[in-house]
């Protein structure tokens, strides 16, 4: 792969990784609409999903531009199959319950905020501009998800139990956010994006602090599922998500909506 | 409307106080939460604002039904923004109701156990993507006709909530019309979806205004108190008059063969909805009543540990702060 990867191909893959993360997580969060535990959470979840879908329009819009096949962000979102998606596995796992949803959001927000901080100084002005806009939204997402994780972790014995179970389930999906490959090496070389592995120390410090306040224990295992950001092996869940999300575009090809 | 057939309470208060209160309303003054008000005025408003708030909350469900299937990123973003607004409207309205001495949790319990109602319209299903256009255009369009005059309602907090709500509702109606226009001007399959949506939602939208005032026992007192500003029939006629030309503009078939321009009246004639269907829906026998209420009950029950957890944490935090001082 390394020998044949041009800079634009690597950039395209990188942009898909950013845009597919926000697309798939935005979709998952939007599944909550009207079913949240309290009205304020309905509003916050819809707001988070809305921000993530807005960021998707920017990332996938730029990806389509880089690809140069006269494709649009919508073509990329609605007409690719599972193997072409480049999101980390963490964002495609089902919502399950409010605890898992918020824990997943917090783990992603922590990585996302650090990543966007670096991307704001990207050598590619278009990426720096998207990161500058998105980072303001993500700072709020992180504040809210961290506060909620602390509130529920350090709440009742029952809420603590839900949050510890969520952390135990999700922790094996954390490591993939920090794995590196040829695409990342090309991005580092071009000064476009940081090496994912280099974000881990900041992530561990931030997550360690919040989870300690939440009285939750980080699992000892460092095992990491992977395959999402390379497309090598997604979970079974992504296909079902796409079945929903892409249905109208697939059933009525060529229509304008 | 979002509040339908709200039962108004007769007043048993001191006649002198009642007369002074009515004089304030007639003079166009706003009644604020700490002002004296008749028991009936308070009770009627709790019912009306509560029902309106519940409608916003339950109203998330038929649109939420399509958020995960929205056909483009832009449509998904618009729909999310709209549903988020609706939850926000619910919040302002519950806050307005709370100024009358009832808590949001009490109102929620009454929704969940069926003691309080929400608008009949949300007991109809959303079956194809054009319904997202039709709901914004017809349902929010109908709601606006009621809510615009309610900006001038006598109760201050309700009036102020309505001013905020109306700004957002007009965006909802416009995006709805834009969405259905895309469908009406689209492929034959899209046009079929648009026609199906209009045919199915037309009469339920007319029912939103409630039965004819000739049969409405609650209107007179509420109108005197300026918590109801127009009769149901006035608003329904206004809705028909503004919507028929829009259906024609979209080149869709009219959903009612009885729609005809009446030169003499200067209004469109139209067929009455099937009121027996309306009363069935109100009684709980609409196509989605059971599912809607079950979804809200499940959300409330599943969320109990979350609300308890956050409350327990807030108490611990306050205690720690207190101990540190």
Coordinates of C-alpha atoms in Angstrom, one line a residue:
Chain A
X1 CA 0.0 0.0 0.0
X2 CA 2.8 2.4 1.0
X3 CA 4.4 2.3 -2.5
X4 CA 1.2 3.3 -4.3
X5 CA -0.4 5.8 -1.9
X6 CA -0.3 9.3 -3.4
X7 CA -0.7 12.3 -1.2
X8 CA -4.2 12.9 -2.4
X9 CA -5.2 9.3 -1.8
X10 CA -3.8 9.5 1.7
X11 CA -5.6 12.8 2.2
X12 CA -8.9 11.3 0.9
X13 CA -8.6 8.4 3.4
X14 CA -7.8 10.8 6.2
X15 CA -10.8 13.0 5.4
X16 CA -13.1 9.9 5.3
X17 CA -11.8 8.9 8.7
X18 CA -12.8 12.3 10.1
X19 CA -16.1 12.5 8.3
X20 CA -17.2 8.9 8.8
X21 CA -16.5 9.2 12.5
X22 CA -18.8 12.2 12.8
X23 CA -21.4 10.8 10.4
X24 CA -21.8 7.4 12.2
X25 CA -21.7 8.9 15.7
X26 CA -24.1 11.6 14.6
X27 CA -26.4 9.0 13.3
X28 CA -26.2 6.9 16.5
X29 CA -26.9 9.9 18.7
X30 CA -29.9 10.9 16.5
X31 CA -31.5 7.5 17.2
X32 CA -32.3 8.9 20.7
X33 CA -34.7 11.5 19.4
X34 CA -37.7 11.6 21.7
X35 CA -36.6 8.8 23.9
X36 CA -34.1 10.5 26.3
X37 CA -34.4 10.2 30.1
X38 CA -35.2 13.9 30.6
X39 CA -36.1 16.8 28.3
X40 CA -32.8 18.6 28.6
X41 CA -31.0 15.4 27.4
X42 CA -33.3 15.2 24.4
X43 CA -32.3 18.7 23.5
X44 CA -28.6 18.1 24.2
X45 CA -28.5 14.8 22.2
X46 CA -30.2 16.4 19.2
X47 CA -27.8 19.3 19.4
X48 CA -24.8 17.0 19.5
X49 CA -26.1 15.0 16.6
X50 CA -26.8 18.2 14.7
X51 CA -23.2 19.5 15.2
X52 CA -21.8 16.1 14.2
X53 CA -23.8 16.0 11.0
X54 CA -22.8 19.6 10.2
X55 CA -19.1 18.6 10.7
X56 CA -19.7 15.6 8.4
X57 CA -20.9 17.9 5.6
X58 CA -17.6 19.8 5.9
X59 CA -15.3 16.7 6.1
X60 CA -17.0 14.6 3.5
X61 CA -17.5 17.7 1.3
X62 CA -13.8 18.2 1.3
X63 CA -13.2 14.5 0.8
X64 CA -15.4 14.6 -2.3
X65 CA -13.5 17.6 -3.6
X66 CA -10.2 15.9 -3.1
X67 CA -11.5 12.7 -4.8
X68 CA -12.4 14.8 -7.8
X69 CA -15.0 12.5 -9.3
X70 CA -17.8 15.1 -9.2
X71 CA -19.1 13.3 -6.2
X72 CA -20.8 15.1 -3.3
X73 CA -20.7 14.6 0.5
X74 CA -24.1 12.9 0.1
X75 CA -22.8 10.4 -2.4
X76 CA -20.1 9.5 0.0
X77 CA -22.5 9.2 3.0
X78 CA -25.3 7.4 1.3
X79 CA -23.8 5.3 -1.6
X80 CA -20.8 3.6 -0.1
X81 CA -21.0 0.1 1.4
X82 CA -19.5 -1.1 4.7
X83 CA -16.0 -1.8 3.5
X84 CA -15.6 1.7 2.3
X85 CA -16.3 3.3 5.6
X86 CA -13.3 4.5 7.6
X87 CA -14.8 5.4 11.1
X88 CA -13.4 3.8 14.2
X89 CA -15.4 0.9 15.6
X90 CA -16.2 2.9 18.8
X91 CA -18.7 5.1 17.0
X92 CA -20.7 2.3 15.4
X93 CA -21.5 0.2 18.5
X94 CA -25.2 0.4 19.4
X95 CA -26.5 2.9 21.9
X96 CA -27.7 0.2 24.3
X97 CA -28.6 2.5 27.2
X98 CA -28.0 6.2 28.1
X99 CA -24.9 5.2 30.1
X100 CA -23.2 3.6 27.2
X101 CA -24.2 6.3 24.9
X102 CA -22.7 9.0 27.1
X103 CA -19.6 7.0 27.9
X104 CA -19.0 6.4 24.2
X105 CA -19.6 10.2 23.6
X106 CA -17.1 11.1 26.3
X107 CA -14.4 8.8 25.0
X108 CA -14.8 10.0 21.5
X109 CA -15.1 13.7 22.5
X110 CA -11.8 13.4 24.5
X111 CA -10.0 12.1 21.4
X112 CA -11.8 14.4 19.1
X113 CA -11.0 17.6 21.0
X114 CA -7.3 16.8 21.2
X115 CA -7.2 15.8 17.5
X116 CA -9.0 19.0 16.4
X117 CA -6.6 21.1 18.5
X118 CA -3.8 19.8 16.4
X119 CA -5.7 20.1 13.1
X120 CA -6.2 23.8 13.8
X121 CA -2.5 24.2 12.9
X122 CA -2.7 21.9 9.9
X123 CA -0.6 22.9 6.8
X124 CA -3.8 22.5 4.8
X125 CA -5.8 25.7 5.3
X126 CA -9.1 24.0 4.5
X127 CA -8.5 21.4 7.3
X128 CA -7.4 24.1 9.7
X129 CA -10.6 26.0 9.0
X130 CA -12.9 23.0 9.5
X131 CA -11.1 22.2 12.7
X132 CA -11.4 25.7 14.1
X133 CA -15.2 25.7 13.6
X134 CA -15.7 22.1 14.8
X135 CA -13.4 22.5 17.9
X136 CA -15.8 25.2 19.4
X137 CA -18.7 22.7 19.2
X138 CA -16.6 19.8 20.4
X139 CA -15.3 21.8 23.4
X140 CA -19.0 22.0 24.5
X141 CA -19.6 18.3 23.7
X142 CA -16.7 17.3 25.9
X143 CA -17.7 19.5 28.8
X144 CA -21.2 18.1 28.7
X145 CA -20.3 14.4 28.3
X146 CA -17.5 14.6 31.0
X147 CA -20.0 16.3 33.4
X148 CA -22.6 13.6 32.7
X149 CA -20.1 10.8 33.1
X150 CA -19.0 12.2 36.4
X151 CA -22.6 12.8 37.6
X152 CA -23.7 9.3 36.8
X153 CA -20.5 7.6 37.9
X154 CA -20.6 9.4 41.2
X155 CA -24.4 9.3 41.5
X156 CA -26.2 6.3 42.9
X157 CA -24.9 2.7 43.2
X158 CA -27.2 1.9 40.3
X159 CA -26.0 4.7 38.0
X160 CA -22.4 3.8 39.0
X161 CA -23.0 0.2 37.9
X162 CA -24.4 1.3 34.5
X163 CA -21.4 3.6 33.9
X164 CA -18.8 1.0 34.9
X165 CA -20.4 -1.6 32.7
X166 CA -20.4 0.9 29.8
X167 CA -16.7 1.7 30.4
X168 CA -15.8 -2.0 30.6
X169 CA -17.7 -2.7 27.3
X170 CA -16.2 0.3 25.4
X171 CA -12.6 0.3 26.6
X172 CA -11.4 -2.2 24.1
X173 CA -12.6 0.2 21.4
X174 CA -10.5 3.0 22.6
X175 CA -7.1 1.9 21.4
X176 CA -8.1 2.1 17.7
X177 CA -8.2 5.9 17.9
X178 CA -4.4 5.9 18.5
X179 CA -3.3 3.3 15.9
X180 CA -1.2 4.5 13.0
X181 CA -0.6 3.4 9.4
X182 CA 0.7 4.6 6.1
X183 CA -2.1 7.1 5.7
X184 CA -1.1 8.7 9.0
X185 CA 2.5 8.7 8.1
X186 CA 1.8 10.5 4.9
X187 CA -0.3 13.1 6.8
X188 CA 2.5 13.6 9.4
X189 CA 5.0 14.0 6.6
X190 CA 2.9 16.7 4.9
X191 CA 2.2 18.5 8.1
X192 CA -1.5 17.9 7.7
X193 CA -2.3 15.9 10.8
X194 CA -0.6 14.5 13.9
X195 CA 0.5 10.9 14.4
X196 CA -2.5 9.4 16.2
X197 CA -0.2 7.6 18.7
X198 CA 1.2 11.0 19.8
X199 CA -2.3 12.0 21.1
X200 CA -2.5 9.1 23.6
X201 CA -0.7 10.8 26.6
X202 CA -3.0 13.8 26.5
X203 CA -6.0 11.5 26.1
X204 CA -5.0 9.3 29.1
X205 CA -4.4 12.3 31.3
X206 CA -7.8 13.9 30.4
X207 CA -9.8 10.6 30.6
X208 CA -7.9 9.5 33.8
X209 CA -8.9 12.7 35.5
X210 CA -12.6 12.6 34.6
X211 CA -13.0 8.9 35.3
X212 CA -11.4 9.3 38.7
X213 CA -13.9 12.1 39.5
X214 CA -16.5 9.7 38.3
X215 CA -15.2 7.0 40.7
X216 CA -14.9 4.6 37.8
X217 CA -12.1 2.1 37.2
X218 CA -10.3 1.9 33.9
X219 CA -10.0 -1.7 32.9
X220 CA -6.5 -3.2 33.1
X221 CA -6.6 -4.8 29.7
X222 CA -4.9 -2.8 26.9
X223 CA -6.4 -5.0 24.2
X224 CA -7.8 -3.0 21.3
X225 CA -10.3 -4.0 18.6
X226 CA -9.4 -2.5 15.2
X227 CA -10.4 -2.6 11.6
X228 CA -12.8 0.4 11.4
X229 CA -10.4 3.2 10.4
X230 CA -8.7 1.0 7.7
X231 CA -12.0 -0.6 6.6
X232 CA -10.5 -4.1 7.1
X233 CA -13.2 -5.3 9.5
X234 CA -16.2 -3.3 10.8
X235 CA -18.6 -4.7 13.4
X236 CA -21.8 -6.4 12.4
X237 CA -23.7 -3.3 13.5
X238 CA -22.5 -0.9 10.8
X239 CA -24.4 -2.8 8.0
X240 CA -27.7 -2.4 9.9
X241 CA -27.0 1.3 10.5
X242 CA -26.3 1.8 6.8
X243 CA -29.5 -0.1 5.9
X244 CA -31.5 2.5 7.7
X245 CA -29.5 5.5 6.8
X246 CA -29.1 4.8 3.1
X247 CA -32.5 3.3 2.3
X248 CA -34.2 6.2 0.5
X249 CA -31.1 6.9 -1.6
X250 CA -30.7 3.2 -2.5
X251 CA -34.4 2.6 -3.2
X252 CA -34.9 5.7 -5.4
X253 CA -31.6 6.3 -7.1
X254 CA -31.1 9.6 -8.8
X255 CA -33.9 11.4 -7.0
X256 CA -33.3 14.9 -5.6
X257 CA -34.5 15.4 -2.0
Chain B
X1 CA -54.6 22.7 17.9
X2 CA -51.7 21.7 20.1
X3 CA -54.3 22.3 22.8
X4 CA -57.7 20.9 21.9
X5 CA -61.0 20.9 23.8
X6 CA -59.4 22.4 26.9
X7 CA -62.1 22.3 29.6
X8 CA -62.5 25.7 31.2
X9 CA -63.4 26.0 34.8
X10 CA -66.2 28.1 36.1
X11 CA -65.1 30.6 38.7
X12 CA -66.4 30.5 42.3
X13 CA -64.3 33.5 43.4
X14 CA -65.3 36.7 44.9
X15 CA -67.4 38.6 42.2
X16 CA -65.7 41.9 42.9
X17 CA -62.2 40.5 42.5
X18 CA -63.4 38.7 39.4
X19 CA -64.7 41.9 37.9
X20 CA -61.5 43.7 38.6
X21 CA -59.5 40.8 37.1
X22 CA -61.7 40.9 33.9
X23 CA -61.2 44.7 33.7
X24 CA -57.4 44.2 33.7
X25 CA -57.8 41.7 30.8
X26 CA -60.1 43.9 28.9
X27 CA -57.6 46.8 29.2
X28 CA -55.0 44.5 27.6
X29 CA -52.9 44.1 30.8
X30 CA -50.8 41.0 31.2
X31 CA -51.4 38.8 34.2
X32 CA -48.2 37.8 35.9
X33 CA -47.7 34.7 38.1
X34 CA -47.7 36.6 41.4
X35 CA -50.9 38.5 40.5
X36 CA -54.3 37.4 41.9
X37 CA -56.1 35.2 39.5
X38 CA -59.4 33.2 39.6
X39 CA -59.0 29.6 40.5
X40 CA -60.6 28.6 37.2
X41 CA -58.2 30.8 35.1
X42 CA -55.2 29.1 36.8
X43 CA -56.6 25.6 36.3
X44 CA -57.6 26.2 32.7
X45 CA -54.2 27.6 31.9
X46 CA -52.4 24.7 33.5
X47 CA -54.5 22.3 31.4
X48 CA -54.0 24.3 28.2
X49 CA -50.2 25.0 28.5
X50 CA -49.6 21.5 29.8
X51 CA -51.4 20.0 26.8
X52 CA -49.4 22.3 24.5
X53 CA -46.1 21.2 26.1
X54 CA -47.0 17.5 26.0
X55 CA -47.8 17.9 22.3
X56 CA -44.3 19.3 21.6
X57 CA -42.8 16.3 23.5
X58 CA -44.9 13.6 21.9
X59 CA -44.5 15.5 18.6
X60 CA -40.9 14.5 18.5
X61 CA -41.8 10.9 17.9
X62 CA -43.4 11.0 14.4
X63 CA -40.5 13.1 13.1
X64 CA -37.9 11.1 15.0
X65 CA -39.3 8.2 13.1
X66 CA -37.6 9.6 9.9
X67 CA -34.4 11.2 11.3
X68 CA -32.4 8.0 10.8
X69 CA -33.7 7.7 7.3
X70 CA -33.4 11.3 6.1
X71 CA -32.2 11.1 2.5
X72 CA -29.4 13.7 2.6
X73 CA -27.1 15.2 5.2
X74 CA -28.9 18.6 4.8
X75 CA -32.3 17.1 5.3
X76 CA -31.1 15.2 8.4
X77 CA -29.6 18.4 9.8
X78 CA -32.8 20.4 9.2
X79 CA -35.0 17.7 10.8
X80 CA -32.7 17.4 13.8
X81 CA -32.7 21.2 14.2
X82 CA -36.5 21.2 14.0
X83 CA -37.0 18.4 16.5
X84 CA -34.5 20.0 18.9
X85 CA -36.6 23.2 18.6
X86 CA -39.7 21.3 19.5
X87 CA -38.1 19.8 22.7
X88 CA -37.1 23.4 23.5
X89 CA -40.7 24.6 23.0
X90 CA -41.8 21.9 25.4
X91 CA -39.3 23.2 27.9
X92 CA -40.4 26.9 27.7
X93 CA -44.0 25.8 28.0
X94 CA -43.4 23.6 31.0
X95 CA -41.6 26.5 32.6
X96 CA -44.6 28.8 31.9
X97 CA -46.9 26.1 33.5
X98 CA -44.6 25.9 36.5
X99 CA -45.2 29.6 37.3
X100 CA -48.8 28.5 37.9
X101 CA -47.8 26.2 40.7
X102 CA -47.5 22.8 39.1
X103 CA -44.2 21.0 38.6
X104 CA -42.9 19.6 35.3
X105 CA -42.7 16.1 36.9
X106 CA -46.4 16.3 38.0
X107 CA -47.4 17.3 34.4
X108 CA -45.3 14.5 33.0
X109 CA -46.9 11.9 35.3
X110 CA -50.3 13.1 34.1
X111 CA -49.3 12.7 30.5
X112 CA -47.9 9.2 31.1
X113 CA -50.9 7.8 32.9
X114 CA -53.3 9.4 30.4
X115 CA -54.9 12.0 32.7
X116 CA -53.6 14.8 30.4
X117 CA -53.8 14.8 26.6
X118 CA -51.7 15.9 23.7
X119 CA -52.7 17.0 20.2
X120 CA -54.7 14.4 18.3
X121 CA -52.4 14.9 15.2
X122 CA -49.5 13.1 16.8
X123 CA -51.5 9.9 17.0
X124 CA -51.2 9.5 13.2
X125 CA -48.2 7.7 11.7
X126 CA -45.5 9.1 9.4
X127 CA -45.3 6.6 6.6
X128 CA -43.1 8.1 3.9
X129 CA -40.5 10.8 3.6
X130 CA -42.9 13.3 2.2
X131 CA -44.7 13.2 5.6
X132 CA -41.7 15.2 6.9
X133 CA -42.6 17.9 4.5
X134 CA -46.3 17.6 5.1
X135 CA -45.9 17.7 8.9
X136 CA -43.9 20.9 8.8
X137 CA -46.1 22.5 6.2
X138 CA -49.6 21.4 7.3
X139 CA -49.2 20.6 11.0
X140 CA -46.8 23.4 12.0
X141 CA -48.7 25.6 9.6
X142 CA -52.0 24.9 11.5
X143 CA -50.2 25.3 14.8
X144 CA -48.9 28.7 13.8
X145 CA -52.4 30.0 13.1
X146 CA -53.3 29.3 16.7
X147 CA -50.0 30.4 18.2
X148 CA -49.6 33.8 16.5
X149 CA -52.7 35.2 18.2
X150 CA -51.6 33.5 21.5
X151 CA -48.6 35.9 21.5
X152 CA -51.2 38.4 22.8
X153 CA -52.7 36.0 25.4
X154 CA -53.4 37.5 28.8
X155 CA -51.0 35.4 30.8
X156 CA -47.5 36.9 30.6
X157 CA -45.3 33.8 30.7
X158 CA -47.5 32.0 28.1
X159 CA -47.4 35.0 25.8
X160 CA -43.7 35.3 26.0
X161 CA -43.2 31.6 25.4
X162 CA -45.4 31.9 22.3
X163 CA -43.3 34.8 21.0
X164 CA -40.2 32.6 21.0
X165 CA -42.1 29.5 19.7
X166 CA -43.6 31.4 16.8
X167 CA -40.3 32.6 15.5
X168 CA -39.1 29.0 15.2
X169 CA -42.4 27.6 13.9
X170 CA -42.4 29.8 10.9
X171 CA -39.0 28.3 10.0
X172 CA -40.5 24.8 10.4
X173 CA -43.4 25.5 8.1
X174 CA -41.1 27.0 5.5
X175 CA -38.7 24.0 5.5
X176 CA -41.7 21.7 5.4
X177 CA -43.1 23.4 2.3
X178 CA -39.6 23.3 0.7
X179 CA -39.2 19.6 1.4
X180 CA -42.6 18.7 0.0
X181 CA -42.1 20.9 -3.0
X182 CA -38.9 19.0 -3.9
X183 CA -41.0 15.8 -3.8
X184 CA -44.0 17.2 -5.7
X185 CA -41.6 18.4 -8.5
X186 CA -39.5 15.2 -8.3
X187 CA -39.7 11.8 -9.8
X188 CA -43.2 10.0 -10.2
X189 CA -42.4 8.0 -7.1
X190 CA -41.6 11.2 -5.1
X191 CA -44.8 12.8 -6.4
X192 CA -46.8 9.8 -5.3
X193 CA -45.3 10.1 -1.8
X194 CA -46.2 13.8 -1.7
X195 CA -49.8 13.1 -2.8
X196 CA -50.1 10.2 -0.3
X197 CA -48.9 12.5 2.5
X198 CA -51.3 15.3 1.7
X199 CA -54.2 12.9 1.3
X200 CA -53.5 11.2 4.7
X201 CA -52.7 14.3 6.7
X202 CA -55.3 16.8 5.4
X203 CA -58.3 15.8 7.6
X204 CA -56.2 15.1 10.7
X205 CA -54.7 18.6 10.2
X206 CA -58.2 20.1 10.0
X207 CA -59.1 18.3 13.2
X208 CA -56.2 20.0 15.0
X209 CA -58.4 23.1 15.4
X210 CA -61.0 21.1 17.4
X211 CA -64.7 20.6 16.8
X212 CA -66.9 23.4 15.6
X213 CA -67.4 26.1 18.2
X214 CA -71.2 25.5 17.9
X215 CA -70.4 22.3 19.8
X216 CA -67.7 23.6 22.0
X217 CA -68.6 24.3 25.6
X218 CA -65.3 25.7 26.6
X219 CA -64.8 28.6 24.3
X220 CA -66.7 31.4 25.8
X221 CA -65.0 31.7 29.2
X222 CA -61.5 31.1 27.6
X223 CA -62.1 33.8 25.1
X224 CA -63.2 36.3 27.7
X225 CA -60.0 35.5 29.6
X226 CA -58.0 35.9 26.4
X227 CA -56.5 32.5 26.7
X228 CA -58.3 31.5 23.5
X229 CA -58.1 34.2 20.9
X230 CA -60.2 32.9 18.0
X231 CA -62.9 30.4 17.4
X232 CA -62.0 26.9 16.1
X233 CA -64.0 27.5 12.9
X234 CA -62.3 30.9 12.2
X235 CA -58.9 29.4 12.4
X236 CA -59.8 26.3 10.4
X237 CA -61.2 28.4 7.6
X238 CA -58.1 30.5 7.6
X239 CA -56.0 27.4 7.3
X240 CA -58.0 26.1 4.4
X241 CA -57.9 29.4 2.6
X242 CA -54.1 29.7 2.9
X243 CA -53.4 26.0 2.1
X244 CA -55.6 25.3 -0.9
X245 CA -53.6 27.7 -3.2
X246 CA -50.4 26.1 -2.0
X247 CA -51.6 22.6 -2.9
X248 CA -52.5 23.9 -6.3
X249 CA -49.1 25.6 -6.7
X250 CA -47.5 22.2 -6.0
X251 CA -49.7 20.7 -8.7
X252 CA -51.0 18.1 -6.3
X253 CA -54.6 16.9 -6.3
X254 CA -56.8 18.4 -3.7
X255 CA -57.3 15.9 -0.8
X256 CA -61.0 16.7 -0.5
X257 CA -63.5 16.8 -3.5
X258 CA -65.6 19.2 -1.4
X259 CA -63.0 22.0 -1.7
X260 CA -64.5 24.8 -3.9
X261 CA -64.1 28.6 -3.9
X262 CA -67.2 30.3 -2.7
X263 CA -67.4 33.7 -4.3
X264 CA -70.2 34.8 -2.0
X265 CA -68.4 34.0 1.3
X266 CA -65.0 34.9 -0.1
X267 CA -63.7 31.7 1.3
X268 CA -63.1 28.1 0.2
X269 CA -65.9 25.6 1.1
X270 CA -64.5 22.3 2.3
X271 CA -65.8 19.0 3.8
X272 CA -66.0 18.5 7.5
X273 CA -63.6 16.0 8.9
X274 CA -65.1 12.8 10.3
X275 CA -65.6 13.9 13.8
X276 CA -66.3 10.4 15.0
X277 CA -62.8 9.5 14.0
X278 CA -61.5 12.6 16.0
X279 CA -63.4 11.5 19.1
X280 CA -62.0 8.0 18.7
X281 CA -58.5 9.4 18.6
X282 CA -59.1 11.6 21.6
X283 CA -60.4 8.5 23.5
X284 CA -57.1 6.6 22.8
X285 CA -58.1 4.7 19.7
X286 CA -56.0 6.6 17.1
X287 CA -53.6 4.6 14.9
X288 CA -50.6 5.4 17.2
X289 CA -52.0 6.4 20.7
X290 CA -50.9 3.2 22.4
X291 CA -47.4 3.2 20.8
X292 CA -46.8 6.9 21.4
X293 CA -47.7 6.7 25.1
X294 CA -45.8 3.4 25.5
X295 CA -42.7 5.1 23.9
X296 CA -42.9 8.0 26.4
X297 CA -43.5 5.7 29.3
X298 CA -40.5 3.6 28.3
X299 CA -38.2 6.6 28.0
X300 CA -39.3 7.8 31.4
X301 CA -38.9 4.4 33.1
X302 CA -35.6 3.6 31.4
X303 CA -34.4 7.1 32.4
X304 CA -35.2 6.8 36.1
X305 CA -31.7 5.6 37.0
X306 CA -30.2 8.6 35.1
X307 CA -32.4 11.2 36.8
X308 CA -31.8 9.5 40.2
X309 CA -28.0 9.4 39.6
X310 CA -27.7 13.0 38.5
X311 CA -29.8 14.2 41.4
X312 CA -27.7 12.1 43.9
X313 CA -24.5 13.5 42.4
X314 CA -25.8 17.1 42.7
X315 CA -26.7 16.5 46.3
X316 CA -23.2 15.0 47.1
X317 CA -21.5 17.9 45.3
X318 CA -23.6 20.5 47.3
X319 CA -22.7 18.6 50.6
X320 CA -19.0 18.6 49.8
X321 CA -19.1 22.3 49.0
X322 CA -20.9 22.9 52.2
X323 CA -18.4 20.9 54.2
X324 CA -15.5 22.7 52.6
X325 CA -16.9 26.1 53.6

